[in-house]
Amino acid sequence: MPVLLDLRGAKSSDVEIGTSPISELQACLHSLAEPDHHLEYRSWLVKTDESLSPDLRHRLTRFAPLWARRRCRLLLPLSGPLDASVDTEIERIALLSERDFVEAAAYAIQGGDFDPRQAISQQGEFIAACEARSFSRGELAGLLMADPGEFRATLVRTLADCVEEFFAGEWERIHDRLRDEADQTRLRLRGLPLAELVSSVSPAAQPVQGGRAVRFDKLQNLTVSLHGNGVFLVPTIHGRPHLIIRGEAGFPVVVHYPVAWQSQPASIDEMQQRLTILSDPARLALCRHLVNEAITTSDLARRMNMTRPQVSRHLAKLRVAGVLTSEKSGRYVYHRVDVDKLMRIGVELLRAIVR
């Protein structure tokens, strides 16, 4: 179930690359609401959550359906240019027409596949559909329909309080990294055909249909046309490993992509290969020996009642899985399981699943 960007009628000049603090703030709010998706930021999440004032924490819990599952389009760049300040981007939310605001908020709150225009024309049905998903979604939907102006004012105030309480300092810390990523992406992609330009920001993307479209490996079945529309490529740090593609009518298309890892994240196929290797009973038994001490091939063969060639074949597989280290000392080569790499497989599996 891919996301397909239809490039017909679009050109490379339609693409803008830059930073968006409101997008990064939403990524922070998502990770605070869904910490199990972001294990690598656990210390930052715990520290930030503990620093929140009780009133702001209460409001973030109330508004969490806006960013917990489906990111709200309001908290992605609504218009250009990119690289605006967070205050400017919050002001754009405040100035958006009420209809556009309500439809964008309703689409995120409901969290399923539906026409957000129905939220205004069929308020009762919309609230009931949200209540069917969760109590918090139903409550938030009721607040939105009862008084959109107050809902927006409270949301804008909440975002401003987030900036004051934790995000201003975090944005100052990471802004240069994101700006450098955007600058490097511009230089790297200059002159590339549109399909290669768009797909190059993520290993989950590839040009298809002879360059007339880009396919993203996502758990969605969605086609977004770029014809007559701008495209924003926005890097994120706190959003990783998630790759977000949004293409609602009336707004620029946004590809919110994680900055490059030190190494590219493993694909689902690569993770399946690693797990298959590690699930073999003989290799699991070898790992039990190798996790505690460095051992030679001959010693492993004696302990496991195997031949040396058998042990060597299993060790080669563990090396392919990326969990084995081997070091020569004198005449002997000693093997050991790299515990840190073994533990990271769980995190990499999560990244591959939620990307």
Short mmCIF file of C-alpha atoms in Angstrom, two decimals:
data_model
loop_
_atom_site.label_atom_id
_atom_site.label_comp_id
_atom_site.label_asym_id
_atom_site.label_seq_id
_atom_site.Cartn_x
_atom_site.Cartn_y
_atom_site.Cartn_z
CA MET A 1 0.00 0.00 0.00
CA PRO A 2 2.27 2.81 -1.24
CA VAL A 3 2.02 6.57 -1.40
CA LEU A 4 2.40 7.62 -5.03
CA LEU A 5 3.41 11.14 -6.02
CA ASP A 6 2.15 11.80 -9.56
CA LEU A 7 4.71 14.13 -11.15
CA ARG A 8 2.92 14.72 -14.43
CA GLY A 9 2.63 18.44 -15.11
CA ALA A 10 5.19 19.33 -12.42
CA LYS A 11 8.77 20.53 -12.78
CA SER A 12 11.88 20.76 -10.60
CA SER A 13 11.37 24.49 -10.03
CA ASP A 14 8.15 23.63 -8.15
CA VAL A 15 10.28 22.10 -5.37
CA GLU A 16 11.44 24.17 -2.40
CA ILE A 17 13.86 22.75 0.17
CA GLY A 18 14.18 24.29 3.61
CA THR A 19 13.48 24.16 7.32
CA SER A 20 10.16 24.48 9.13
CA PRO A 21 10.14 24.97 12.91
CA ILE A 22 6.40 24.30 13.19
CA SER A 23 6.96 20.91 11.53
CA GLU A 24 9.77 20.12 13.96
CA LEU A 25 7.60 21.22 16.89
CA GLN A 26 4.89 18.84 15.71
CA ALA A 27 7.50 16.05 15.51
CA CYS A 28 8.45 16.82 19.12
CA LEU A 29 4.81 16.73 20.20
CA HIS A 30 4.29 13.43 18.38
CA SER A 31 7.27 11.84 20.10
CA LEU A 32 6.05 13.11 23.49
CA ALA A 33 2.64 11.54 22.78
CA GLU A 34 4.09 8.31 21.31
CA PRO A 35 7.43 7.79 23.10
CA ASP A 36 7.59 4.08 22.24
CA HIS A 37 8.19 5.05 18.60
CA HIS A 38 11.26 7.10 19.51
CA LEU A 39 13.45 5.06 21.85
CA GLU A 40 16.63 6.89 20.81
CA TYR A 41 15.20 10.12 22.27
CA ARG A 42 14.07 8.63 25.56
CA SER A 43 16.30 10.81 27.75
CA TRP A 44 15.19 13.99 25.93
CA LEU A 45 11.54 12.97 26.13
CA VAL A 46 11.69 12.22 29.85
CA LYS A 47 13.54 15.46 30.59
CA THR A 48 11.16 17.55 28.49
CA ASP A 49 8.01 15.92 29.85
CA GLU A 50 9.16 16.49 33.43
CA SER A 51 9.85 20.17 32.66
CA LEU A 52 6.33 20.95 31.37
CA SER A 53 4.03 23.06 33.47
CA PRO A 54 0.91 21.18 34.63
CA ASP A 55 -1.37 23.42 32.57
CA LEU A 56 0.59 22.90 29.35
CA ARG A 57 0.83 19.16 29.93
CA HIS A 58 -2.97 19.06 30.33
CA ARG A 59 -3.51 20.95 27.06
CA LEU A 60 -1.03 18.75 25.19
CA THR A 61 -2.91 15.68 26.37
CA ARG A 62 -6.19 17.19 25.21
CA PHE A 63 -4.85 18.14 21.77
CA ALA A 64 -2.80 14.94 21.32
CA PRO A 65 -5.15 13.48 18.63
CA LEU A 66 -3.89 16.24 16.33
CA TRP A 67 -0.40 14.74 16.22
CA ALA A 68 -0.37 11.33 17.95
CA ARG A 69 -1.26 9.25 14.87
CA ARG A 70 -1.92 11.37 11.79
CA ARG A 71 0.06 14.62 11.81
CA CYS A 72 -2.15 17.68 11.53
CA ARG A 73 -1.68 19.60 8.27
CA LEU A 74 -1.92 22.83 10.26
CA LEU A 75 1.45 22.00 11.87
CA LEU A 76 3.29 21.66 8.58
CA PRO A 77 4.24 24.67 6.44
CA LEU A 78 1.02 26.19 5.14
CA SER A 79 2.74 28.42 2.60
CA GLY A 80 6.15 29.58 1.51
CA PRO A 81 8.78 30.63 1.85
CA LEU A 82 10.38 27.98 4.03
CA ASP A 83 12.96 28.86 6.69
CA ALA A 84 10.44 31.16 8.39
CA SER A 85 10.49 31.70 12.15
CA VAL A 86 8.26 29.62 14.41
CA ASP A 87 6.31 32.77 15.32
CA THR A 88 5.61 33.42 11.63
CA GLU A 89 4.40 29.86 11.11
CA ILE A 90 2.14 30.02 14.16
CA GLU A 91 0.76 33.31 12.86
CA ARG A 92 -0.12 31.60 9.56
CA ILE A 93 -2.30 29.18 11.54
CA ALA A 94 -4.03 32.12 13.24
CA LEU A 95 -4.73 33.81 9.87
CA LEU A 96 -6.01 30.74 8.01
CA SER A 97 -9.65 30.86 6.94
CA GLU A 98 -12.01 29.21 9.40
CA ARG A 99 -13.19 26.60 6.89
CA ASP A 100 -9.63 25.56 6.00
CA PHE A 101 -8.70 25.48 9.69
CA VAL A 102 -11.68 23.34 10.70
CA GLU A 103 -11.24 20.88 7.82
CA ALA A 104 -7.52 20.43 8.51
CA ALA A 105 -8.09 19.93 12.24
CA ALA A 106 -11.04 17.59 11.67
CA TYR A 107 -9.05 15.40 9.29
CA ALA A 108 -6.32 14.88 11.91
CA ILE A 109 -8.75 14.34 14.80
CA GLN A 110 -10.82 11.72 12.99
CA GLY A 111 -7.65 9.92 11.98
CA GLY A 112 -9.27 7.69 9.35
CA ASP A 113 -10.14 7.95 5.68
CA PHE A 114 -12.96 10.44 5.22
CA ASP A 115 -13.81 13.69 3.44
CA PRO A 116 -13.10 16.47 6.00
CA ARG A 117 -15.72 18.68 4.34
CA GLN A 118 -18.30 16.37 5.90
CA ALA A 119 -17.17 17.47 9.35
CA ILE A 120 -18.85 20.84 8.79
CA SER A 121 -21.95 19.67 6.93
CA GLN A 122 -22.52 16.58 9.10
CA GLN A 123 -21.26 17.57 12.53
CA GLY A 124 -23.16 14.93 14.47
CA GLU A 125 -21.90 12.09 12.30
CA PHE A 126 -18.35 13.45 12.47
CA ILE A 127 -18.34 13.62 16.27
CA ALA A 128 -19.84 10.12 16.50
CA ALA A 129 -17.15 8.75 14.17
CA CYS A 130 -14.45 10.33 16.34
CA GLU A 131 -16.04 8.96 19.52
CA ALA A 132 -16.02 5.50 17.95
CA ARG A 133 -12.24 5.74 17.60
CA SER A 134 -11.57 7.00 21.13
CA PHE A 135 -13.04 9.12 23.89
CA SER A 136 -10.29 11.75 23.52
CA ARG A 137 -10.94 12.11 19.78
CA GLY A 138 -14.67 12.47 20.38
CA GLU A 139 -14.12 15.09 23.06
CA LEU A 140 -11.75 17.10 20.86
CA ALA A 141 -14.11 16.87 17.88
CA GLY A 142 -16.93 18.22 20.03
CA LEU A 143 -14.78 21.19 21.11
CA LEU A 144 -13.86 21.95 17.51
CA MET A 145 -17.46 21.91 16.28
CA ALA A 146 -18.84 23.83 19.27
CA ASP A 147 -16.52 26.82 18.95
CA PRO A 148 -13.86 26.77 16.20
CA GLY A 149 -12.61 30.22 17.18
CA GLU A 150 -11.93 29.25 20.79
CA PHE A 151 -10.43 25.93 19.66
CA ARG A 152 -7.99 27.77 17.39
CA ALA A 153 -7.11 30.37 20.02
CA THR A 154 -6.35 27.65 22.57
CA LEU A 155 -4.26 25.70 20.07
CA VAL A 156 -2.27 28.80 19.06
CA ARG A 157 -1.68 29.67 22.73
CA THR A 158 -0.59 26.08 23.41
CA LEU A 159 1.92 26.15 20.56
CA ALA A 160 3.30 29.48 21.78
CA ASP A 161 3.66 28.06 25.30
CA CYS A 162 5.52 25.04 23.88
CA VAL A 163 7.96 27.43 22.23
CA GLU A 164 8.48 29.26 25.50
CA GLU A 165 8.76 26.21 27.77
CA PHE A 166 10.96 23.88 25.71
CA PHE A 167 11.02 24.30 21.94
CA ALA A 168 12.89 27.58 21.56
CA GLY A 169 15.97 26.08 23.21
CA GLU A 170 15.66 22.84 21.27
CA TRP A 171 15.22 24.65 17.95
CA GLU A 172 18.32 26.73 18.68
CA ARG A 173 20.24 23.49 19.33
CA ILE A 174 19.19 21.68 16.14
CA HIS A 175 18.46 24.48 13.68
CA ASP A 176 21.96 24.64 12.21
CA ARG A 177 21.95 20.88 11.62
CA LEU A 178 18.65 21.08 9.76
CA ARG A 179 19.71 24.15 7.79
CA ASP A 180 22.94 22.40 6.76
CA GLU A 181 20.93 19.33 5.69
CA ALA A 182 18.66 21.53 3.55
CA ASP A 183 21.67 23.33 2.01
CA GLN A 184 23.44 20.05 1.24
CA THR A 185 20.26 18.63 -0.28
CA ARG A 186 19.92 21.65 -2.58
CA LEU A 187 23.51 21.26 -3.78
CA ARG A 188 23.21 17.49 -4.17
CA LEU A 189 19.98 17.66 -6.13
CA ARG A 190 20.76 20.63 -8.36
CA GLY A 191 20.05 19.73 -11.95
CA LEU A 192 18.52 16.34 -11.20
CA PRO A 193 15.30 15.24 -12.93
CA LEU A 194 12.25 15.79 -10.75
CA ALA A 195 11.69 12.11 -9.92
CA GLU A 196 15.29 11.62 -8.80
CA LEU A 197 15.19 14.89 -6.87
CA VAL A 198 12.13 13.93 -4.83
CA SER A 199 13.04 10.27 -4.29
CA SER A 200 16.64 10.97 -3.23
CA VAL A 201 15.61 12.28 0.20
CA SER A 202 14.51 8.87 1.45
CA PRO A 203 15.56 5.23 1.01
CA ALA A 204 11.83 4.42 1.15
CA ALA A 205 11.26 6.21 -2.18
CA GLN A 206 11.96 5.27 -5.78
CA PRO A 207 11.07 6.67 -9.20
CA VAL A 208 8.48 4.59 -11.06
CA GLN A 209 6.50 4.77 -14.31
CA GLY A 210 9.54 5.96 -16.23
CA GLY A 211 10.07 8.94 -13.93
CA ARG A 212 6.46 10.11 -14.10
CA ALA A 213 5.87 9.24 -10.43
CA VAL A 214 7.65 8.52 -7.15
CA ARG A 215 6.60 5.58 -4.98
CA PHE A 216 7.02 5.78 -1.18
CA ASP A 217 6.95 2.58 0.87
CA LYS A 218 4.28 3.60 3.40
CA LEU A 219 1.31 1.89 5.03
CA GLN A 220 -1.07 4.08 3.04
CA ASN A 221 -2.85 3.73 -0.26
CA LEU A 222 -2.70 7.28 -1.55
CA THR A 223 -1.98 9.11 -4.80
CA VAL A 224 -1.00 12.78 -4.66
CA SER A 225 -0.78 14.88 -7.81
CA LEU A 226 1.83 17.62 -7.99
CA HIS A 227 0.21 19.24 -11.04
CA GLY A 228 -0.15 22.96 -10.35
CA ASN A 229 1.13 22.60 -6.81
CA GLY A 230 4.33 23.43 -4.95
CA VAL A 231 6.37 20.79 -3.15
CA PHE A 232 8.17 21.37 0.15
CA LEU A 233 11.03 19.02 1.10
CA VAL A 234 11.54 19.58 4.83
CA PRO A 235 14.20 17.72 6.87
CA THR A 236 13.49 16.63 10.44
CA ILE A 237 15.49 15.31 13.37
CA HIS A 238 12.79 14.60 15.96
CA GLY A 239 10.50 13.14 13.30
CA ARG A 240 12.75 10.24 12.46
CA PRO A 241 12.23 7.43 11.66
CA HIS A 242 8.86 8.61 10.29
CA LEU A 243 8.56 9.82 6.73
CA ILE A 244 5.48 12.04 6.31
CA ILE A 245 3.90 12.85 2.93
CA ARG A 246 0.89 15.18 2.91
CA GLY A 247 -1.02 16.42 -0.11
CA GLU A 248 -4.35 17.93 0.98
CA ALA A 249 -6.07 20.16 -1.56
CA GLY A 250 -5.40 23.85 -1.10
CA PHE A 251 -1.97 23.38 0.52
CA PRO A 252 1.51 22.69 -0.86
CA VAL A 253 2.58 19.05 -0.87
CA VAL A 254 4.97 18.35 2.02
CA VAL A 255 7.58 15.61 2.28
CA HIS A 256 8.86 15.68 5.86
CA TYR A 257 11.91 13.44 5.72
CA PRO A 258 14.38 12.32 8.42
CA VAL A 259 17.91 13.65 8.16
CA ALA A 260 20.41 11.06 7.01
CA TRP A 261 21.44 8.45 9.58
CA GLN A 262 25.10 7.65 10.10
CA SER A 263 24.11 4.60 8.07
CA GLN A 264 20.95 4.16 6.04
CA PRO A 265 18.08 2.57 7.98
CA ALA A 266 17.53 -1.08 7.17
CA SER A 267 14.62 -2.03 4.95
CA ILE A 268 11.92 -4.50 5.96
CA ASP A 269 13.58 -7.15 3.74
CA GLU A 270 16.96 -6.57 5.38
CA MET A 271 15.45 -6.84 8.84
CA GLN A 272 13.67 -10.05 7.87
CA GLN A 273 16.99 -11.49 6.70
CA ARG A 274 18.69 -10.59 10.00
CA LEU A 275 15.88 -12.06 12.08
CA THR A 276 15.90 -15.25 9.99
CA ILE A 277 19.63 -15.61 10.58
CA LEU A 278 19.31 -15.06 14.32
CA SER A 279 16.33 -17.38 14.72
CA ASP A 280 18.28 -20.48 13.67
CA PRO A 281 18.57 -22.74 16.80
CA ALA A 282 22.26 -23.53 16.23
CA ARG A 283 23.19 -19.88 15.78
CA LEU A 284 21.20 -18.91 18.87
CA ALA A 285 23.16 -21.52 20.82
CA LEU A 286 26.43 -20.10 19.46
CA CYS A 287 25.35 -16.60 20.51
CA ARG A 288 24.83 -17.79 24.08
CA HIS A 289 28.51 -18.70 24.20
CA LEU A 290 29.74 -15.68 22.26
CA VAL A 291 27.84 -13.07 24.23
CA ASN A 292 29.89 -13.65 27.38
CA GLU A 293 33.44 -14.11 26.06
CA ALA A 294 35.59 -14.13 22.94
CA ILE A 295 36.04 -17.69 21.63
CA THR A 296 37.97 -19.32 18.76
CA THR A 297 36.32 -21.34 16.02
CA SER A 298 37.97 -24.54 17.30
CA ASP A 299 36.79 -23.98 20.86
CA LEU A 300 33.24 -23.32 19.63
CA ALA A 301 33.33 -26.52 17.59
CA ARG A 302 34.29 -28.53 20.68
CA ARG A 303 31.65 -26.89 22.86
CA MET A 304 28.89 -27.29 20.28
CA ASN A 305 29.91 -30.75 19.08
CA MET A 306 30.17 -29.41 15.52
CA THR A 307 32.85 -29.51 12.86
CA ARG A 308 34.92 -26.39 12.30
CA PRO A 309 33.41 -25.84 8.80
CA GLN A 310 29.92 -25.99 10.31
CA VAL A 311 30.84 -23.38 12.93
CA SER A 312 32.52 -21.21 10.31
CA ARG A 313 29.37 -21.19 8.17
CA HIS A 314 27.25 -20.13 11.15
CA LEU A 315 29.76 -17.42 12.09
CA ALA A 316 29.66 -16.10 8.53
CA LYS A 317 25.88 -15.80 8.78
CA LEU A 318 26.15 -13.92 12.09
CA ARG A 319 28.63 -11.58 10.44
CA VAL A 320 26.12 -10.92 7.64
CA ALA A 321 23.55 -10.07 10.33
CA GLY A 322 26.02 -7.51 11.66
CA VAL A 323 26.31 -8.85 15.20
CA LEU A 324 29.67 -10.63 15.15
CA THR A 325 33.12 -9.15 15.78
CA SER A 326 36.33 -11.07 15.14
CA GLU A 327 39.82 -10.09 16.30
CA LYS A 328 43.14 -11.80 15.67
CA SER A 329 45.48 -12.31 18.61
CA GLY A 330 48.68 -14.12 17.80
CA ARG A 331 47.87 -17.33 15.91
CA TYR A 332 44.19 -17.32 16.85
CA VAL A 333 41.06 -15.43 15.81
CA TYR A 334 38.59 -14.75 18.60
CA HIS A 335 34.90 -14.18 17.90
CA ARG A 336 32.34 -12.41 20.03
CA VAL A 337 28.79 -11.12 19.74
CA ASP A 338 28.64 -7.31 19.67
CA VAL A 339 25.99 -6.75 22.35
CA ASP A 340 25.37 -3.11 21.40
CA LYS A 341 24.68 -4.05 17.76
CA LEU A 342 22.46 -6.93 18.86
CA MET A 343 20.41 -4.57 21.03
CA ARG A 344 20.15 -2.01 18.22
CA ILE A 345 18.44 -4.57 15.99
CA GLY A 346 15.28 -4.02 18.04
CA VAL A 347 15.46 -0.26 17.45
CA GLU A 348 16.21 -0.74 13.75
CA LEU A 349 13.26 -3.12 13.44
CA LEU A 350 11.01 -0.47 14.98
CA ARG A 351 12.36 2.15 12.55
CA ALA A 352 11.69 -0.10 9.59
CA ILE A 353 8.15 -0.82 10.79
CA VAL A 354 7.06 2.75 11.59
CA ARG A 355 8.87 4.50 8.74
#
